[in-house]
Amino acid sequence: MNFLIGAFKPACNISITFSDGKSRKQVPMKKENGKTVMVPLFQSKESIAGKVSIEPLQGKKIEHIGVKVELLGQIEMYFDRGNFYDFTSLVRELDVPGDIYERKTYPFEFSTVEMPYETYNGANLRLRYVLKVTVSRNYGGSIVEYGDFMVRNYSSPPPINNSIKMEVGIEDCLHIEFEYNKSKYHMKDVIIGKIYFLLVRIKIKNMDLEIRRRESTGSGANTHVETETLAKFELMDGAPVRGESIPIRLFLSPYELTPTYRNINNKFSVKYYLNLVLVDEEDRRYFKQQEITIYRQRDS
Amino acid sequence: MIADGVEDEEKWLAAGIAGLQQNAFYMHRALDSNNLRDALKYSAQMLSELRTSRLSPHKYYELYMRAFDELRKLEMFFKEETRRGCSIVDLYELVQHAGNILPRLYLLCTVGSVYIKSKEAPAKDVLKDLVEMCRGIQHPVRGLFLRSYLAQVSRDKLPDIGSEYEGDADTAVDAVEFVLQNFTEMNKLWVRMQHQGPAREKEKREKERSELRDLVGKNLHVLSQIEGIDLDMYKDSVLPRVLEQVVNCKDEIAQYYLMDCIIQVFPDEYHLQTLDVLLGAFPQLQPTVDIKTVLSRLMERLSNYAASSADVLPEFLQVEAFAKLNNAIGKVIEAQPDMPILGVITLYSSLLTFTLHVHPDRLDYADQVLGACVKKLSGKGKLEENKATKQIVALLSAPLDKYNDIVTALKLSNYPRVLEYLDTETNKVMSTVIIQSIMKNKTRISTADRVEALFELIKGLIKDLDGAVLDEVDEDDFKEEQNSVARLIQLLHNDEPEEMFKIICTVRKHILGGGPKRLPFTVPPLVFSSLKLVRQLQGQEENPFGEEESTTPKKIFQLLNQTVETLSNIPAPELALQLYLQCAEAANDCDLEPVAYEFFTQAFILYEEEISDSRAQITAIHLIIGTLQRMHVFGVENRDTLTHKATGYSAKLLKKPDQCRAVYACSHLFWVDDQDNVKDGERVLLCLKRALRIANAAQQMSNAARGSTGSVTLFVEILNKYLYFFEKGNPQINVAAIQSLIELVTTEMQSDSSTPDPAADAFFASTLRYIEFQKQKGGALGEKYEPIKA
């Protein structure tokens, strides 16, 4: 029995620590098992440095044919049998083949790492960054340990940010003009705008503004699109008459947004839309969807 | 079906209250544990109950009030929260995360209130934001209540001058701007209610709307409370903008209510100074708006304002209030061609009241109003509508009430022209009002011209008007009317005989056309009025200036003769006879023998020809005897003729006792105490004896007819006459005659056939006691009585 237990237990404990782990910002990250853990946050072109400690179990030695740490950027498609695509892969050899008898610590550093994509956890895929420590062995298989961290990249406000202004309608039935003050919003931004009723011949019950996220994966015939409504924000209650103008003020901060991602590694896109929905008394919906761009602004 | 609806509504309300209370409970718990996130969550859920569309405004209000109370607590919490270090700006954002708009906006207003109090941002900015954001509620009832909530929480936080939230130089403008915007939006929602929902529920909707109107009107009230609004601002921006909204909403209910609101909430002096603007709005209102009531209230207010202090009167003149009102009324009437005549009259009536209060000295104004009214009435014929005629009565009564003096009203040339439009019945009512006013105020109407005008006014009472239906007139009413006319005639007086005579002639001219039913009421007062004049003249030297035309008793008597004659033609002979006798007596006092004789002659002729009823005859003969007895103007011959006639009539009465009494009364015609030439003892005795004979005859007749003699009363009465003349010293009446008469009575009383009559016994007994008394008293009279044995 003891043998068996020993066989299933890893032969050693591997731990990964970041050199600025105490001072670095930690953010919550949802794991596959549903638990949320706090992980360090990085951005592109930062150096990722730290230490790997390997401590064999009491009274055991580890024979290995090399120890390495990799920094991997992976895209995992859920529908593609869990296949990974590594878009970034950096390796540091930590040790030449040999035996480890006691706790051994290896410092490592990846300096100025290009991490163009943000960590993303979507409906059909995830994009993650991970440190992978491998203790390679000839027999008994390699011992592998992962260390998660997150990447977020900040953008400066776009130089051109036009408002969205549009007149839409159904002939002789409903004509409205709406305006959103910008087309690009940062994630804590507030959408200001108004809806102006030019013609109202239907009995409107209420009007909502929805924020929709459109995640598309794959390409061509294999494209998978997942749309999710993140916000349903009531703008108006009751039936307006011609000439009424209804204000919009929607704070984005309460919603779990990400920046807009366009064609990430030719694998996926995440886009955001504002959907203006008018509902009439027969519960018919009249809507108009407009794409907006979300970007991440550095917290001031 | 309807009952079900009400029941359902109760259920929904109960459910709403339950939901609200439950969430309020959780909210309280969150408040107690300072849990902001939960407090926001549960308060939003609580407020979600207000999203219902199922309740009528009345029930919704109940729900709203509960939420309102809870929101007060929440507001306290927010205030504490900011004291604990939570930034009010963050809080202001945080509540806006709520997904449903109605709870969101209630919360926003609540935090907004704290925000203003914190003074971290100017009140005007916060208010502007709130009032703008509230546009999101387009549902009328929910929107009205939400905005009403906003008005409620903001009313003590307006950046008014002198308020702690006062802003920069234009601070009052900001306050006004906010209130006006909220008002405008609320009114739009309120008006919109009218057009939503099925047509068959119009009535229900209108009822619901009227339940909500005070929510809208409240804004105007708040506006009127803003200190910073001075007259210029009111004139230049506030009023025009309010009116613009009122006019543009094109809604009957709103226009009526709001115009009234404006008039009631803003100060009178502002109204006065902005009359043209305010009045300019009226013709632009919907044709169905009940303008007359609103405008009347305005005029009423202004009238009261004018009455409040004499200092404000110059303002009225300065702004030409009357001309403007008059003009506006004209325009309104023009703009509303369908306005019922009642409305027109009401408007003019109010205007008249106004001008009477404000310009009591400008009779021409009052006359103008009446003139305008006549113009509107012309071509419409007599008014049939009950309310309209009532209103005219009110219109016409106003000047009387104000001036307490018909004389002033008589100067209004259009006054009678308005009267023309009344039906006969109302005309009478109006005439009565006029007379009552005169009597109440004891107005002296002292010239013939005015009397002429007055009678022209009240001609409804004086004569039958054309086409009047004579039947259906209540006898009592008629009497009352005519009695009041009679009283009026008595009131007309002028100390100057010439003028008085003219007055009399005028009155006479009018009343003579009154017809048989009226003359008995109207002639007597005229006669007495004339006689009063006669008595006045009687004291003066006749014809002091020797002018022929001047008024003399003779002339008056001539007139009287003709006047009374009309009565005998009606016929009302008894009344005519009485009046003749009155005249005769007056003529007597004026020493006009032929005139007096003529009157007597007329009276006698009437007696002979017209008075056939025996009872009337008795009354008449006694009147004749009484009057004749007092006449001293007649010479022997005339007097003889008349007394002879009178005695003759007396003896020809039907019943013996009446004959007897008349005859013994005639005895006085021959013995007048203060006239030495009329002391004919013999003829007195003759009369008395004749009376005795008749009394005897009466006894016998009675005996023959009924088997018992009648009462001895007649004898006792004659005995008393004997005693009278005995005392007066008529030599023909002696002790023996009296003695025998006493015995006669005694015998009669003891006779078997006599009918016992306690009254007569008592009469006799007291007569005897009188004799005893005179005896005991002694003196000359006592001595005279001494020989009589009782």
Coordinates of N, CA and C in Angstrom, one line a residue, chain B residues 172-315:
Chain B
A172 N -31.9 83.0 -8.7 CA -33.3 82.9 -8.8 C -33.8 82.3 -10.1
V173 N -33.0 82.8 -11.1 CA -33.4 82.2 -12.5 C -33.2 80.7 -12.5
D174 N -32.1 80.3 -11.9 CA -31.9 78.8 -11.8 C -33.0 78.1 -11.1
A175 N -33.4 78.7 -10.0 CA -34.5 78.1 -9.2 C -35.8 78.0 -10.1
V176 N -36.1 79.1 -10.7 CA -37.3 79.2 -11.6 C -37.2 78.2 -12.7
E177 N -36.0 78.2 -13.3 CA -35.8 77.3 -14.4 C -36.1 75.9 -14.1
F178 N -35.6 75.5 -12.9 CA -35.9 74.1 -12.5 C -37.4 73.9 -12.2
V179 N -38.0 74.7 -11.5 CA -39.4 74.5 -11.2 C -40.2 74.5 -12.5
L180 N -39.9 75.5 -13.3 CA -40.7 75.6 -14.6 C -40.6 74.3 -15.4
Q181 N -39.4 73.8 -15.4 CA -39.2 72.6 -16.3 C -39.9 71.4 -15.7
N182 N -39.8 71.3 -14.4 CA -40.6 70.2 -13.8 C -42.1 70.4 -14.0
F183 N -42.5 71.6 -13.9 CA -43.9 71.9 -14.1 C -44.3 71.5 -15.5
T184 N -43.5 72.0 -16.5 CA -43.9 71.7 -17.9 C -44.0 70.3 -18.2
E185 N -43.0 69.5 -17.7 CA -43.0 68.1 -18.0 C -44.2 67.4 -17.3
M186 N -44.5 67.8 -16.1 CA -45.6 67.2 -15.4 C -46.9 67.5 -16.1
N187 N -47.0 68.8 -16.6 CA -48.2 69.1 -17.3 C -48.4 68.3 -18.5
K188 N -47.3 68.1 -19.2 CA -47.3 67.3 -20.5 C -47.8 65.9 -20.2
L189 N -47.3 65.3 -19.1 CA -47.7 64.0 -18.7 C -49.2 63.9 -18.4
W190 N -49.6 65.0 -17.7 CA -50.9 65.0 -17.2 C -51.9 65.1 -18.4
V191 N -51.5 66.0 -19.3 CA -52.4 66.2 -20.5 C -52.4 64.9 -21.3
R192 N -51.3 64.2 -21.3 CA -51.2 63.0 -22.2 C -52.1 61.9 -21.7
M193 N -52.4 61.9 -20.4 CA -53.3 60.9 -19.8 C -54.6 60.9 -20.6
Q194 N -55.0 62.1 -21.0 CA -56.3 62.2 -21.6 C -56.4 61.4 -22.9
H195 N -55.3 61.3 -23.6 CA -55.3 60.7 -24.9 C -54.9 59.2 -24.9
Q196 N -54.6 58.7 -23.7 CA -54.2 57.3 -23.7 C -55.4 56.4 -23.2
G197 N -55.5 55.3 -23.7 CA -56.5 54.4 -23.2 C -57.8 54.5 -24.1
P198 N -58.7 53.6 -23.9 CA -59.9 53.6 -24.8 C -60.8 54.7 -24.6
A199 N -61.5 55.1 -25.7 CA -62.4 56.3 -25.7 C -63.5 56.1 -24.7
R200 N -64.0 54.9 -24.5 CA -65.1 54.7 -23.6 C -64.8 55.0 -22.2
E201 N -63.6 55.1 -21.9 CA -63.2 55.3 -20.5 C -62.9 56.8 -20.2
K202 N -63.3 57.6 -21.1 CA -63.0 59.0 -21.0 C -63.4 59.6 -19.7
E203 N -64.6 59.3 -19.3 CA -65.1 59.9 -18.0 C -64.2 59.5 -16.8
K204 N -63.9 58.2 -16.8 CA -63.1 57.7 -15.7 C -61.7 58.4 -15.7
R205 N -61.2 58.5 -17.0 CA -59.9 59.2 -17.1 C -59.9 60.6 -16.6
E206 N -61.0 61.3 -16.9 CA -61.1 62.7 -16.5 C -61.2 62.8 -15.0
K207 N -61.8 61.8 -14.4 CA -61.9 61.8 -13.0 C -60.5 61.6 -12.4
E208 N -59.8 60.6 -13.0 CA -58.5 60.3 -12.5 C -57.6 61.5 -12.6
R209 N -57.8 62.2 -13.7 CA -56.9 63.3 -14.0 C -57.2 64.4 -12.9
S210 N -58.4 64.6 -12.6 CA -58.7 65.6 -11.6 C -58.2 65.3 -10.3
E211 N -58.0 64.0 -10.0 CA -57.4 63.6 -8.8 C -55.9 63.9 -8.7
L212 N -55.4 64.0 -9.9 CA -53.9 64.3 -10.0 C -53.5 65.7 -10.1
R213 N -54.5 66.5 -10.3 CA -54.2 67.9 -10.8 C -53.4 68.7 -9.8
D214 N -53.6 68.4 -8.5 CA -52.9 69.1 -7.5 C -51.4 68.9 -7.5
L215 N -51.0 67.7 -8.1 CA -49.6 67.4 -8.2 C -48.9 68.4 -9.2
V216 N -49.7 68.7 -10.2 CA -49.2 69.6 -11.2 C -49.2 71.1 -10.6
G217 N -50.3 71.4 -10.0 CA -50.5 72.7 -9.5 C -49.5 73.1 -8.4
K218 N -49.1 72.1 -7.7 CA -48.1 72.3 -6.6 C -46.9 73.1 -7.1
N219 N -46.5 72.8 -8.4 CA -45.3 73.4 -8.9 C -45.5 74.9 -9.0
L220 N -46.7 75.3 -9.4 CA -47.0 76.8 -9.4 C -46.9 77.4 -8.1
H221 N -47.4 76.6 -7.1 CA -47.3 77.1 -5.8 C -45.9 77.3 -5.3
V222 N -45.1 76.3 -5.6 CA -43.6 76.4 -5.3 C -43.0 77.6 -5.9
L223 N -43.4 77.8 -7.2 CA -42.9 78.9 -8.0 C -43.3 80.2 -7.3
S224 N -44.5 80.3 -6.8 CA -45.0 81.5 -6.2 C -44.2 81.8 -4.8
Q225 N -43.6 80.7 -4.3 CA -42.9 80.9 -3.0 C -41.5 81.3 -3.2
I226 N -41.0 81.4 -4.4 CA -39.6 81.7 -4.6 C -39.4 83.2 -4.4
E227 N -38.6 83.5 -3.4 CA -38.4 84.9 -3.0 C -37.8 85.7 -4.1
G228 N -37.0 85.1 -4.9 CA -36.2 85.8 -5.8 C -37.0 86.3 -7.0
I229 N -38.3 85.9 -7.1 CA -39.0 86.4 -8.3 C -39.6 87.7 -7.9
D230 N -39.1 88.7 -8.6 CA -39.7 90.1 -8.4 C -40.6 90.3 -9.5
L231 N -41.2 91.5 -9.5 CA -42.2 91.8 -10.5 C -41.7 91.7 -11.9
D232 N -40.5 92.2 -12.1 CA -39.9 92.2 -13.4 C -39.7 90.8 -14.0
M233 N -39.2 90.0 -13.1 CA -38.9 88.6 -13.5 C -40.2 87.9 -13.8
Y234 N -41.2 88.1 -12.9 CA -42.5 87.5 -13.1 C -43.0 87.9 -14.4
K235 N -42.9 89.2 -14.7 CA -43.5 89.7 -15.9 C -42.8 89.3 -17.2
D236 N -41.5 89.3 -17.1 CA -40.7 89.0 -18.3 C -40.5 87.5 -18.6
S237 N -40.4 86.7 -17.5 CA -40.1 85.3 -17.9 C -41.1 84.3 -17.2
V238 N -41.4 84.5 -15.9 CA -42.2 83.4 -15.3 C -43.5 83.3 -15.9
L239 N -44.3 84.4 -15.8 CA -45.7 84.3 -16.3 C -45.7 83.9 -17.8
P240 N -45.0 84.6 -18.7 CA -45.1 84.2 -20.1 C -44.8 82.7 -20.3
R241 N -43.8 82.2 -19.6 CA -43.5 80.8 -19.8 C -44.6 79.9 -19.3
V242 N -45.1 80.2 -18.1 CA -46.2 79.4 -17.6 C -47.4 79.4 -18.6
L243 N -47.7 80.6 -19.0 CA -48.8 80.8 -19.9 C -48.6 80.0 -21.2
E244 N -47.4 80.1 -21.7 CA -47.0 79.4 -22.9 C -47.4 77.9 -22.8
Q245 N -47.0 77.4 -21.7 CA -47.3 76.0 -21.5 C -48.8 75.7 -21.4
V246 N -49.4 76.6 -20.7 CA -50.9 76.4 -20.5 C -51.6 76.5 -21.9
V247 N -51.2 77.5 -22.6 CA -51.9 77.7 -23.9 C -51.5 76.5 -24.9
N248 N -50.3 76.2 -24.9 CA -49.8 75.2 -25.9 C -50.3 73.8 -25.6
C249 N -50.7 73.5 -24.3 CA -51.1 72.1 -24.0 C -52.4 71.8 -24.6
K250 N -53.2 72.8 -25.0 CA -54.4 72.6 -25.7 C -55.4 71.6 -25.0
D251 N -55.3 71.6 -23.7 CA -56.2 70.7 -23.0 C -57.1 71.4 -22.1
E252 N -58.4 71.1 -22.2 CA -59.4 71.8 -21.6 C -59.3 71.8 -20.0
I253 N -59.1 70.6 -19.5 CA -59.0 70.4 -18.1 C -57.8 71.2 -17.5
A254 N -56.7 71.0 -18.2 CA -55.5 71.6 -17.7 C -55.6 73.1 -17.8
Q255 N -56.1 73.6 -18.9 CA -56.1 75.1 -19.0 C -57.0 75.7 -17.9
Y256 N -58.1 75.1 -17.7 CA -59.0 75.6 -16.7 C -58.4 75.6 -15.4
Y257 N -57.8 74.4 -15.0 CA -57.2 74.3 -13.7 C -56.0 75.2 -13.5
L258 N -55.2 75.3 -14.5 CA -53.9 76.0 -14.3 C -54.1 77.5 -14.3
M259 N -55.0 78.0 -15.2 CA -55.3 79.4 -15.2 C -55.8 79.8 -13.8
D260 N -56.7 79.0 -13.3 CA -57.2 79.2 -11.9 C -56.0 79.2 -10.9
C261 N -55.2 78.3 -11.1 CA -54.0 78.2 -10.2 C -53.2 79.4 -10.2
I262 N -52.9 79.9 -11.4 CA -52.0 81.1 -11.6 C -52.7 82.2 -10.8
I263 N -54.0 82.3 -11.0 CA -54.7 83.4 -10.4 C -54.7 83.3 -8.9
Q264 N -54.8 82.1 -8.4 CA -54.8 81.9 -6.9 C -53.5 82.0 -6.2
V265 N -52.4 81.5 -6.9 CA -51.1 81.4 -6.1 C -50.3 82.7 -6.2
F266 N -50.4 83.4 -7.3 CA -49.5 84.6 -7.3 C -50.2 85.8 -6.7
P267 N -49.4 86.8 -6.3 CA -50.0 87.9 -5.6 C -50.8 88.8 -6.5
D268 N -51.8 89.5 -5.9 CA -52.7 90.3 -6.6 C -52.0 91.4 -7.4
E269 N -51.0 92.0 -6.7 CA -50.3 93.1 -7.4 C -49.6 92.7 -8.6
Y270 N -49.1 91.5 -8.6 CA -48.5 90.9 -9.8 C -49.6 90.8 -10.9
H271 N -50.7 90.3 -10.6 CA -51.8 90.2 -11.6 C -52.1 91.5 -12.2
L272 N -52.1 92.5 -11.3 CA -52.5 93.8 -11.7 C -51.5 94.4 -12.7
Q273 N -50.3 94.1 -12.4 CA -49.2 94.7 -13.2 C -49.0 93.9 -14.5
T274 N -49.6 92.7 -14.6 CA -49.4 91.9 -15.8 C -50.7 91.5 -16.4
L275 N -51.6 92.4 -16.2 CA -53.0 92.1 -16.7 C -53.0 91.8 -18.2
D276 N -52.3 92.6 -19.0 CA -52.4 92.4 -20.4 C -51.9 91.0 -20.8
V277 N -50.8 90.6 -20.2 CA -50.2 89.3 -20.5 C -51.1 88.2 -20.1
L278 N -51.6 88.3 -18.9 CA -52.5 87.3 -18.3 C -53.8 87.2 -19.1
L279 N -54.4 88.4 -19.4 CA -55.6 88.4 -20.1 C -55.4 87.9 -21.5
G280 N -54.3 88.2 -22.1 CA -54.0 87.9 -23.4 C -54.1 86.4 -23.7
A281 N -53.9 85.6 -22.6 CA -53.9 84.2 -22.8 C -55.3 83.6 -22.9
F282 N -56.2 84.3 -22.3 CA -57.6 83.8 -22.3 C -58.2 83.5 -23.6
P283 N -58.1 84.4 -24.6 CA -58.8 84.1 -25.8 C -58.1 83.0 -26.6
Q284 N -56.9 82.6 -26.2 CA -56.2 81.5 -26.8 C -56.5 80.2 -26.3
L285 N -57.3 80.1 -25.2 CA -57.6 78.8 -24.6 C -58.6 78.1 -25.5
Q286 N -58.7 76.8 -25.2 CA -59.7 76.0 -26.0 C -61.1 76.5 -25.8
P287 N -61.9 76.4 -26.9 CA -63.2 77.0 -26.8 C -64.1 76.4 -25.7
T288 N -63.7 75.3 -25.2 CA -64.6 74.6 -24.3 C -64.2 74.9 -22.8
V289 N -63.2 75.6 -22.7 CA -62.7 75.9 -21.3 C -63.7 76.9 -20.6
D290 N -64.0 76.6 -19.4 CA -64.9 77.4 -18.7 C -64.2 78.7 -18.2
I291 N -64.1 79.6 -19.2 CA -63.3 80.8 -18.9 C -64.0 81.7 -17.9
K292 N -65.3 81.7 -18.0 CA -66.1 82.7 -17.2 C -65.8 82.5 -15.7
T293 N -65.7 81.3 -15.3 CA -65.4 81.0 -13.9 C -64.0 81.6 -13.5
V294 N -63.1 81.2 -14.3 CA -61.7 81.6 -14.0 C -61.6 83.1 -14.0
L295 N -62.1 83.7 -15.1 CA -62.0 85.2 -15.2 C -62.8 85.9 -14.1
S296 N -63.9 85.3 -13.7 CA -64.7 85.9 -12.6 C -63.9 85.8 -11.3
R297 N -63.1 84.7 -11.1 CA -62.3 84.6 -9.9 C -61.2 85.7 -9.9
L298 N -60.7 85.9 -11.1 CA -59.6 86.9 -11.2 C -60.2 88.3 -10.8
M299 N -61.3 88.6 -11.3 CA -61.9 89.9 -11.0 C -62.3 90.0 -9.6
E300 N -62.8 88.9 -9.1 CA -63.1 88.8 -7.7 C -61.9 89.1 -6.8
R301 N -60.8 88.5 -7.1 CA -59.6 88.7 -6.4 C -59.2 90.1 -6.5
L302 N -59.2 90.6 -7.7 CA -58.8 92.0 -7.8 C -59.7 93.0 -7.1
S303 N -61.0 92.7 -7.1 CA -61.9 93.5 -6.3 C -61.5 93.5 -4.9
N304 N -61.3 92.3 -4.4 CA -60.9 92.2 -2.9 C -59.6 92.9 -2.6
Y305 N -58.7 92.8 -3.6 CA -57.5 93.5 -3.4 C -57.7 95.0 -3.4
A306 N -58.5 95.5 -4.3 CA -58.8 96.9 -4.3 C -59.5 97.3 -2.9
A307 N -60.3 96.4 -2.4 CA -61.0 96.7 -1.2 C -60.1 96.7 0.0
S308 N -58.9 96.0 -0.2 CA -58.1 95.8 1.0 C -57.4 97.1 1.5
S309 N -57.1 97.9 0.5 CA -56.4 99.1 0.9 C -56.7 100.2 -0.1
A310 N -56.8 101.4 0.4 CA -57.1 102.5 -0.6 C -55.8 102.8 -1.3
D311 N -54.7 102.4 -0.8 CA -53.4 102.8 -1.4 C -53.2 102.1 -2.7
V312 N -53.9 101.0 -3.0 CA -53.6 100.3 -4.2 C -54.5 100.8 -5.3
L313 N -55.5 101.6 -5.0 CA -56.4 102.0 -6.1 C -55.7 102.8 -7.2
P314 N -54.7 103.6 -6.9 CA -54.0 104.3 -8.0 C -53.4 103.4 -9.0
E315 N -53.0 102.2 -8.5 CA -52.4 101.2 -9.4 C -53.4 100.8 -10.4

